[in-house]
Coordinates of C-alpha atoms and ligand atoms in Angstrom, one line a residue:
M281 CA -52.5 -131.7 49.3
I282 CA -56.1 -130.0 49.5
P283 CA -57.7 -131.3 46.0
Y284 CA -59.7 -129.0 43.8
G285 CA -62.6 -131.2 44.3
R286 CA -63.7 -134.3 46.1
Q287 CA -67.1 -136.4 46.7
S288 CA -68.8 -136.3 50.0
I289 CA -69.8 -140.0 50.8
S290 CA -72.2 -140.5 53.9
Q291 CA -73.0 -143.5 55.8
Q292 CA -76.5 -143.3 54.3
D293 CA -74.9 -143.5 51.1
V294 CA -72.8 -146.6 51.8
D295 CA -75.8 -148.5 53.3
A296 CA -77.6 -147.7 50.1
V297 CA -75.3 -149.6 47.9
V298 CA -74.8 -152.4 50.2
A299 CA -78.7 -152.8 50.2
I300 CA -78.7 -153.1 46.3
L301 CA -75.7 -155.6 46.7
E302 CA -78.0 -157.7 48.9
S303 CA -81.0 -157.6 46.6
D304 CA -82.2 -159.3 43.4
Y305 CA -81.1 -156.9 41.0
L306 CA -77.5 -155.3 40.6
T307 CA -78.6 -154.0 36.9
Q308 CA -81.9 -153.3 35.1
G309 CA -84.1 -153.6 38.5
P310 CA -86.1 -150.6 40.2
A311 CA -83.4 -148.3 41.6
V312 CA -82.6 -146.8 38.0
P313 CA -86.2 -145.8 37.2
R314 CA -86.3 -144.5 40.9
F315 CA -83.4 -142.3 40.3
E316 CA -84.5 -141.0 36.8
Q317 CA -87.8 -140.2 38.3
A318 CA -86.5 -138.5 41.5
V319 CA -83.7 -136.4 39.3
A320 CA -86.6 -135.3 36.8
D321 CA -89.0 -134.4 39.6
R322 CA -85.9 -132.4 41.4
V323 CA -85.3 -130.3 38.3
G324 CA -88.8 -130.2 37.0
A325 CA -88.2 -132.3 33.7
A326 CA -90.6 -134.7 32.2
H327 CA -88.1 -137.6 31.6
G328 CA -84.9 -138.7 32.9
V329 CA -82.7 -141.3 30.9
A330 CA -79.5 -142.6 33.3
V331 CA -76.7 -143.8 31.4
N332 CA -73.3 -144.8 32.5
S333 CA -71.4 -141.4 31.8
A334 CA -72.4 -137.7 30.9
T335 CA -70.2 -138.5 27.7
S336 CA -72.7 -141.6 26.9
A337 CA -75.8 -138.8 27.7
L338 CA -74.1 -136.6 25.0
H339 CA -74.0 -139.1 22.7
I340 CA -77.4 -140.7 22.7
A341 CA -78.8 -137.1 22.8
C342 CA -77.0 -136.3 19.6
A343 CA -78.0 -139.6 18.3
A344 CA -81.8 -139.0 19.2
L345 CA -81.5 -135.8 17.5
D346 CA -80.3 -137.7 14.3
I347 CA -77.1 -135.6 13.6
G348 CA -74.9 -137.4 11.3
A349 CA -72.2 -136.9 8.6
G350 CA -72.6 -133.7 6.9
D351 CA -74.1 -132.1 9.7
L352 CA -72.6 -129.4 12.2
L353 CA -72.6 -129.1 16.1
W354 CA -71.5 -125.9 17.8
T355 CA -70.2 -125.8 21.4
S356 CA -68.0 -123.7 23.6
P357 CA -64.3 -123.8 23.3
I358 CA -63.8 -123.8 27.3
T359 CA -65.3 -127.1 28.2
F360 CA -64.4 -130.9 28.7
V361 CA -63.8 -132.3 25.2
A362 CA -66.8 -134.6 25.5
S363 CA -69.0 -131.6 24.8
A364 CA -67.5 -131.6 21.3
N365 CA -66.8 -135.3 21.0
C366 CA -70.5 -136.3 21.0
A367 CA -70.8 -135.2 17.1
R368 CA -67.7 -136.7 16.1
Y369 CA -69.0 -140.4 17.2
L370 CA -71.8 -139.8 14.7
G371 CA -69.4 -138.4 12.0
A372 CA -70.8 -134.7 12.4
D373 CA -68.4 -131.8 12.2
V374 CA -67.8 -129.7 15.2
D375 CA -67.4 -125.8 15.2
F376 CA -67.1 -123.3 18.5
V377 CA -68.4 -120.1 19.8
D378 CA -66.1 -117.9 21.7
I379 CA -66.8 -117.0 25.5
D380 CA -67.8 -114.3 27.5
P381 CA -64.9 -113.5 29.5
D382 CA -66.7 -112.7 32.7
T383 CA -68.8 -115.8 32.9
F384 CA -66.8 -118.2 30.6
N385 CA -69.9 -119.4 29.1
M386 CA -70.7 -119.2 25.5
C387 CA -71.1 -115.6 24.5
P388 CA -74.7 -114.7 23.2
E389 CA -73.3 -111.7 20.9
A390 CA -70.6 -113.9 19.6
L391 CA -73.4 -116.6 18.9
A392 CA -75.7 -113.9 16.9
A393 CA -72.7 -112.6 14.7
K394 CA -71.8 -116.0 14.0
L395 CA -75.3 -117.2 13.1
E396 CA -75.5 -114.4 10.7
R397 CA -72.2 -115.6 9.1
A398 CA -73.4 -119.1 9.0
K399 CA -76.7 -118.4 7.4
A400 CA -75.0 -116.3 4.7
A401 CA -72.7 -119.1 4.1
G402 CA -75.5 -121.7 4.1
R403 CA -73.7 -123.6 6.8
L404 CA -75.8 -123.6 10.2
P405 CA -75.6 -126.1 13.0
K406 CA -78.1 -128.7 13.6
I407 CA -77.4 -128.7 17.2
I408 CA -75.9 -126.4 19.5
V409 CA -74.3 -127.3 23.2
P410 CA -74.0 -124.7 25.7
V411 CA -72.2 -125.4 28.6
H412 CA -72.8 -124.4 32.2
M413 CA -69.1 -123.7 32.9
G414 CA -68.3 -124.1 36.7
G415 CA -71.9 -124.5 37.5
Q416 CA -72.8 -121.0 36.4
S417 CA -75.9 -121.1 34.3
T418 CA -75.4 -120.2 30.5
A419 CA -77.6 -117.4 29.1
A420 CA -80.2 -119.9 28.3
K421 CA -82.9 -117.7 27.3
E422 CA -80.9 -115.3 25.0
I423 CA -79.5 -118.5 23.3
A424 CA -82.7 -120.3 22.6
D425 CA -84.2 -117.1 21.3
L426 CA -81.2 -116.7 19.0
V427 CA -81.1 -120.3 17.7
R428 CA -84.8 -121.5 17.8
P429 CA -85.8 -119.5 14.6
Y430 CA -83.5 -121.4 12.6
G431 CA -84.7 -124.8 13.8
I432 CA -81.4 -125.6 15.7
R433 CA -81.7 -128.0 18.4
I434 CA -80.4 -127.5 21.9
I435 CA -78.4 -129.7 24.3
E436 CA -77.3 -127.9 27.5
D437 CA -74.3 -129.8 29.0
A438 CA -75.0 -129.0 32.6
S439 CA -72.3 -131.4 33.8
H440 CA -71.5 -128.8 36.5
A441 CA -74.8 -127.5 37.2
I442 CA -77.2 -129.7 39.0
G443 CA -78.8 -127.8 41.9
G444 CA -78.3 -124.5 40.0
S445 CA -81.3 -122.4 38.7
Y446 CA -81.6 -119.6 36.0
L447 CA -84.8 -117.3 35.8
G448 CA -86.3 -119.2 38.5
Q449 CA -86.1 -122.5 37.1
P450 CA -83.9 -125.3 38.2
V451 CA -81.2 -126.1 35.8
G452 CA -82.3 -129.3 33.8
S453 CA -86.2 -128.3 33.6
C454 CA -85.2 -128.1 29.6
R455 CA -87.2 -124.8 29.4
Y456 CA -84.8 -123.6 26.9
S457 CA -83.5 -126.7 25.6
D458 CA -84.4 -130.1 24.0
I459 CA -82.4 -132.1 26.2
T460 CA -79.9 -131.3 29.4
I461 CA -77.1 -133.8 30.4
F462 CA -75.7 -134.0 33.8
S463 CA -72.6 -135.9 35.1
F464 CA -72.2 -138.0 38.3
H465 CA -68.5 -138.2 38.4
P466 CA -66.8 -137.7 41.9
V467 CA -65.7 -134.4 41.4
K468 CA -69.1 -132.9 40.1
I469 CA -71.8 -131.9 42.6
I470 CA -73.5 -135.4 43.3
T471 CA -72.0 -138.5 42.4
T472 CA -72.7 -142.2 41.2
A473 CA -69.0 -143.0 40.9
E474 CA -69.3 -143.0 36.8
G475 CA -72.6 -142.0 35.5
G476 CA -74.8 -139.5 33.8
M477 CA -78.4 -138.8 33.0
A478 CA -80.2 -137.1 30.0
L479 CA -83.4 -135.1 31.0
T480 CA -86.2 -133.8 28.4
N481 CA -89.7 -132.7 28.2
D482 CA -90.3 -134.7 25.0
A483 CA -91.5 -138.4 25.6
E484 CA -90.4 -139.6 22.1
L485 CA -86.9 -138.3 22.4
A486 CA -87.0 -140.0 26.0
A487 CA -88.1 -143.3 24.6
R488 CA -85.5 -142.9 21.9
M489 CA -82.4 -142.3 24.3
E490 CA -84.0 -145.2 26.4
R491 CA -83.6 -147.5 23.4
L492 CA -80.1 -146.1 22.3
R493 CA -78.5 -146.8 25.9
S494 CA -79.6 -150.5 25.4
H495 CA -78.7 -151.6 21.9
G496 CA -81.7 -150.0 20.1
I497 CA -83.8 -152.8 21.6
T498 CA -87.5 -152.2 22.2
R499 CA -90.0 -154.4 23.9
D500 CA -93.0 -152.1 23.2
P501 CA -95.0 -153.5 20.4
A502 CA -95.9 -149.9 19.3
H503 CA -92.3 -149.6 18.0
M504 CA -92.2 -152.8 16.4
T505 CA -92.5 -153.7 12.7
H506 CA -94.8 -156.5 13.5
E507 CA -97.0 -158.1 16.2
P508 CA -94.5 -159.8 19.0
D509 CA -94.0 -163.6 17.8
G510 CA -94.6 -164.3 21.8
P511 CA -94.1 -163.1 25.4
W512 CA -90.3 -163.3 24.9
Y513 CA -90.0 -161.0 22.0
Y514 CA -88.1 -157.7 21.4
Q515 CA -86.7 -156.2 18.4
Q516 CA -83.6 -154.3 17.5
I517 CA -84.9 -151.5 15.6
E518 CA -82.0 -149.4 15.2
L519 CA -78.3 -149.3 16.3
G520 CA -77.5 -148.4 19.8
W521 CA -74.8 -149.1 22.6
N522 CA -74.8 -150.8 26.2
Y523 CA -74.6 -147.5 28.3
R524 CA -76.7 -148.5 31.2
M525 CA -76.3 -147.6 34.7
T526 CA -76.0 -150.2 37.4
E527 CA -78.6 -150.4 40.5
M528 CA -75.5 -149.9 42.8
Q529 CA -75.1 -146.3 41.0
A530 CA -78.5 -145.6 40.8
A531 CA -79.1 -146.2 44.4
L532 CA -76.0 -144.3 45.6
G533 CA -77.4 -141.4 43.3
I534 CA -80.8 -141.4 44.8
S535 CA -79.0 -141.0 48.4
Q536 CA -76.7 -138.3 47.0
L537 CA -79.7 -136.6 45.7
S538 CA -81.2 -136.1 49.0
H539 CA -78.1 -134.0 49.8
L540 CA -78.2 -131.8 46.7
T541 CA -79.5 -128.6 48.6
E542 CA -77.0 -128.9 51.2
F543 CA -73.8 -129.6 48.9
V544 CA -74.8 -126.6 46.4
D545 CA -75.5 -124.1 49.6
R546 CA -72.1 -124.6 51.0
R547 CA -70.3 -124.6 47.7
N548 CA -72.1 -121.0 47.4
A549 CA -71.1 -120.2 50.9
L550 CA -67.5 -120.9 50.2
A551 CA -67.6 -119.3 47.0
S552 CA -68.7 -115.9 48.6
R553 CA -66.3 -116.2 51.2
Y554 CA -63.5 -116.7 48.4
D555 CA -65.0 -113.5 46.9
T556 CA -64.5 -111.6 50.1
L557 CA -60.9 -113.0 51.0
L558 CA -59.5 -112.8 47.5
L559 CA -60.8 -109.1 46.9
D560 CA -57.7 -107.3 47.1
L561 CA -55.6 -109.8 45.3
P562 CA -54.5 -109.0 41.5
V563 CA -56.9 -111.5 40.2
Y564 CA -60.1 -111.4 38.4
L565 CA -63.0 -113.1 40.6
P566 CA -65.6 -115.2 38.5
G567 CA -68.6 -113.2 37.5
R568 CA -72.2 -114.3 38.4
L569 CA -75.3 -113.8 36.1
K570 CA -77.9 -111.7 38.2
S571 CA -80.7 -114.3 37.2
A572 CA -79.1 -117.3 38.3
Y573 CA -77.9 -119.4 41.2
S574 CA -74.7 -121.0 40.2
A575 CA -74.1 -124.8 41.5
F576 CA -70.5 -123.6 41.9
H577 CA -68.8 -126.9 40.5
L578 CA -65.6 -124.7 40.1
Y579 CA -64.4 -121.7 41.5
I580 CA -62.0 -120.1 38.7
I581 CA -59.9 -117.1 39.2
R582 CA -58.0 -115.4 36.5
L583 CA -54.6 -113.7 36.7
K584 CA -54.3 -110.1 35.8
D585 CA -50.8 -110.7 35.1
K586 CA -50.7 -113.8 32.5
T587 CA -47.2 -113.9 32.5
R588 CA -47.1 -115.3 36.0
H589 CA -49.6 -118.1 35.3
R590 CA -47.2 -120.7 35.0
A591 CA -45.3 -119.8 38.1
V592 CA -48.2 -119.2 40.2
F593 CA -50.0 -122.6 39.2
G594 CA -46.8 -124.3 40.2
A595 CA -46.1 -122.5 43.4
L596 CA -49.6 -123.7 44.4
R597 CA -49.2 -127.2 43.8
E598 CA -45.8 -127.1 45.7
R599 CA -47.8 -125.5 48.7
G600 CA -49.9 -128.6 48.7
I601 CA -53.0 -126.7 47.1
G602 CA -54.2 -128.9 44.4
V603 CA -55.2 -126.4 41.7
N604 CA -56.2 -127.4 38.3
L605 CA -57.1 -125.8 34.9
H606 CA -60.4 -126.1 33.3
Y607 CA -60.1 -126.4 30.5
I608 CA -57.7 -126.2 27.7
P609 CA -59.6 -124.9 24.8
V610 CA -60.9 -127.9 22.7
H611 CA -59.9 -126.3 19.4
L612 CA -56.3 -126.4 20.4
Q613 CA -56.1 -130.3 21.3
P614 CA -54.2 -132.1 18.6
Y615 CA -57.3 -134.1 17.5
Y616 CA -59.3 -130.7 16.7
R617 CA -56.0 -129.0 15.3
N618 CA -55.8 -131.9 13.0
L619 CA -59.4 -131.2 11.7
G620 CA -58.2 -127.7 10.9
F621 CA -58.5 -125.7 14.1
N622 CA -55.8 -123.2 14.7
D623 CA -54.3 -120.7 17.3
G624 CA -56.2 -117.5 17.4
D625 CA -59.5 -119.0 16.2
F626 CA -61.3 -118.2 19.5
P627 CA -59.1 -115.6 21.1
L628 CA -61.2 -114.8 24.1
A629 CA -61.0 -118.5 25.1
E630 CA -57.3 -118.5 24.3
D631 CA -56.7 -115.7 26.5
Y632 CA -58.8 -117.1 29.6
Y633 CA -56.7 -120.4 28.9
K634 CA -53.5 -118.2 29.9
R635 CA -55.0 -116.7 33.3
A636 CA -57.4 -119.2 34.7
I637 CA -56.7 -121.5 37.6
S638 CA -59.4 -123.5 39.6
I639 CA -58.9 -123.4 43.3
P640 CA -60.4 -126.1 45.8
L641 CA -64.0 -126.0 46.1
F642 CA -66.1 -128.9 47.4
H643 CA -68.6 -129.5 50.0
G644 CA -66.2 -131.1 52.7
L645 CA -63.6 -128.1 52.3
D646 CA -63.8 -126.4 55.9
D647 CA -63.0 -122.9 56.5
L648 CA -59.6 -123.6 57.8
Q649 CA -58.6 -125.2 54.8
Q650 CA -60.2 -122.3 52.8
D651 CA -58.1 -119.8 54.7
K652 CA -54.9 -122.0 53.8
V653 CA -55.6 -121.7 50.1
V654 CA -56.1 -117.9 50.3
A655 CA -52.7 -117.8 52.3
A656 CA -51.1 -119.7 49.6
I657 CA -52.5 -117.5 46.7
S658 CA -51.6 -114.6 48.6
A659 CA -47.9 -115.7 48.9
A660 CA -47.6 -117.0 45.3
L661 CA -48.9 -113.7 43.8
T662 CA -46.4 -111.4 46.0
Ligands
PLP170 C1 -67.6 -134.3 33.3 C2 -67.9 -133.5 32.1 C3 -68.4 -134.4 31.1 C4 -68.3 -135.7 30.8 O1 -68.8 -136.5 32.0 P1 -68.7 -137.8 32.3 O2 -69.5 -138.5 33.3 O3 -67.2 -138.0 33.0 O4 -68.5 -138.5 31.3 C5 -68.8 -133.7 29.7 N1 -68.9 -132.0 29.8 C6 -68.4 -131.4 30.8 C7 -68.8 -129.9 30.8 C8 -67.9 -132.1 32.0 O5 -67.4 -131.3 33.0

């Protein structure tokens, strides 16, 4: 089976992890801050807060922006459930903005219209979570221009997009957001096995997220209610969690980061090759934002004939092509239906779901395997 995605692990990665196992610190040592600095430097953000998953990063990002019961978070219906769940952990409500069918990202026109309605109804969101779907940048500037006048905070879910860029800036620079989060799950662009990071240019938000990933505890006298009792002293000043990343993960991340450009360039070369090889088949190819360089986490085709979706998907799996579907619209998950969402709420996302297939794309995919994928798609479609 050729999988839709898989990690690339080098001897350098292995050596980096083993070196940590033989060192003094397995957690809370120097590797995590080094990894945070390395990612922040690479994407041009001031601060990075490493955690044990992007889901945790979304959670502490929402908590640091003080969302809670009675508040509202908007995201895209075409994303992993974590982009929406982060609000639910804190008792806030979730709603969605339909997609642009060409880029699969939150549609700025749909957002503008929904903001008008929400303003009239007196029910504006506190946070918006645009998702860089498949590695393709969101229309981040348009989105920021639309929501900032309302004081709405922005968390970019860039789980798919480290190594990409937009308007000449690396994704993660937080030029158009308060916080950007990355995932380092093995199918994503670089990996720490499990892991994630929140990037921000706001020192206070960074300090708050650092505290929230570790029980809400501070050792900084400036944040304490009174002078430290002694050198052992710390205070828990709010409720946090244990979302810490280990030293082994951080060392793997530092090593993986040194391959980031090579990984993303190879993904783009494979994507361009797919563009050419699939051109004459009855599928829509993924759109590109002119102002962006995609990290190409996913290469998603959409069938022109949606009645054949299930059959084509099954035929590809049977031929050893590990296709997948990203994603089932979040609002159609039973958990969200129970909160009141229904079929037809976000028609463009639902139409996308009836046509989309993610085909294999990862750094280690070779041209021969890619040709095999294309031959299988061609056979399945004719
Ligand atoms: C993978 C992913 C997440 C969650 O990442 P984890 O590191 O597995 O918690 C969140 N959002 C999107 C869009 C993702 O693809």
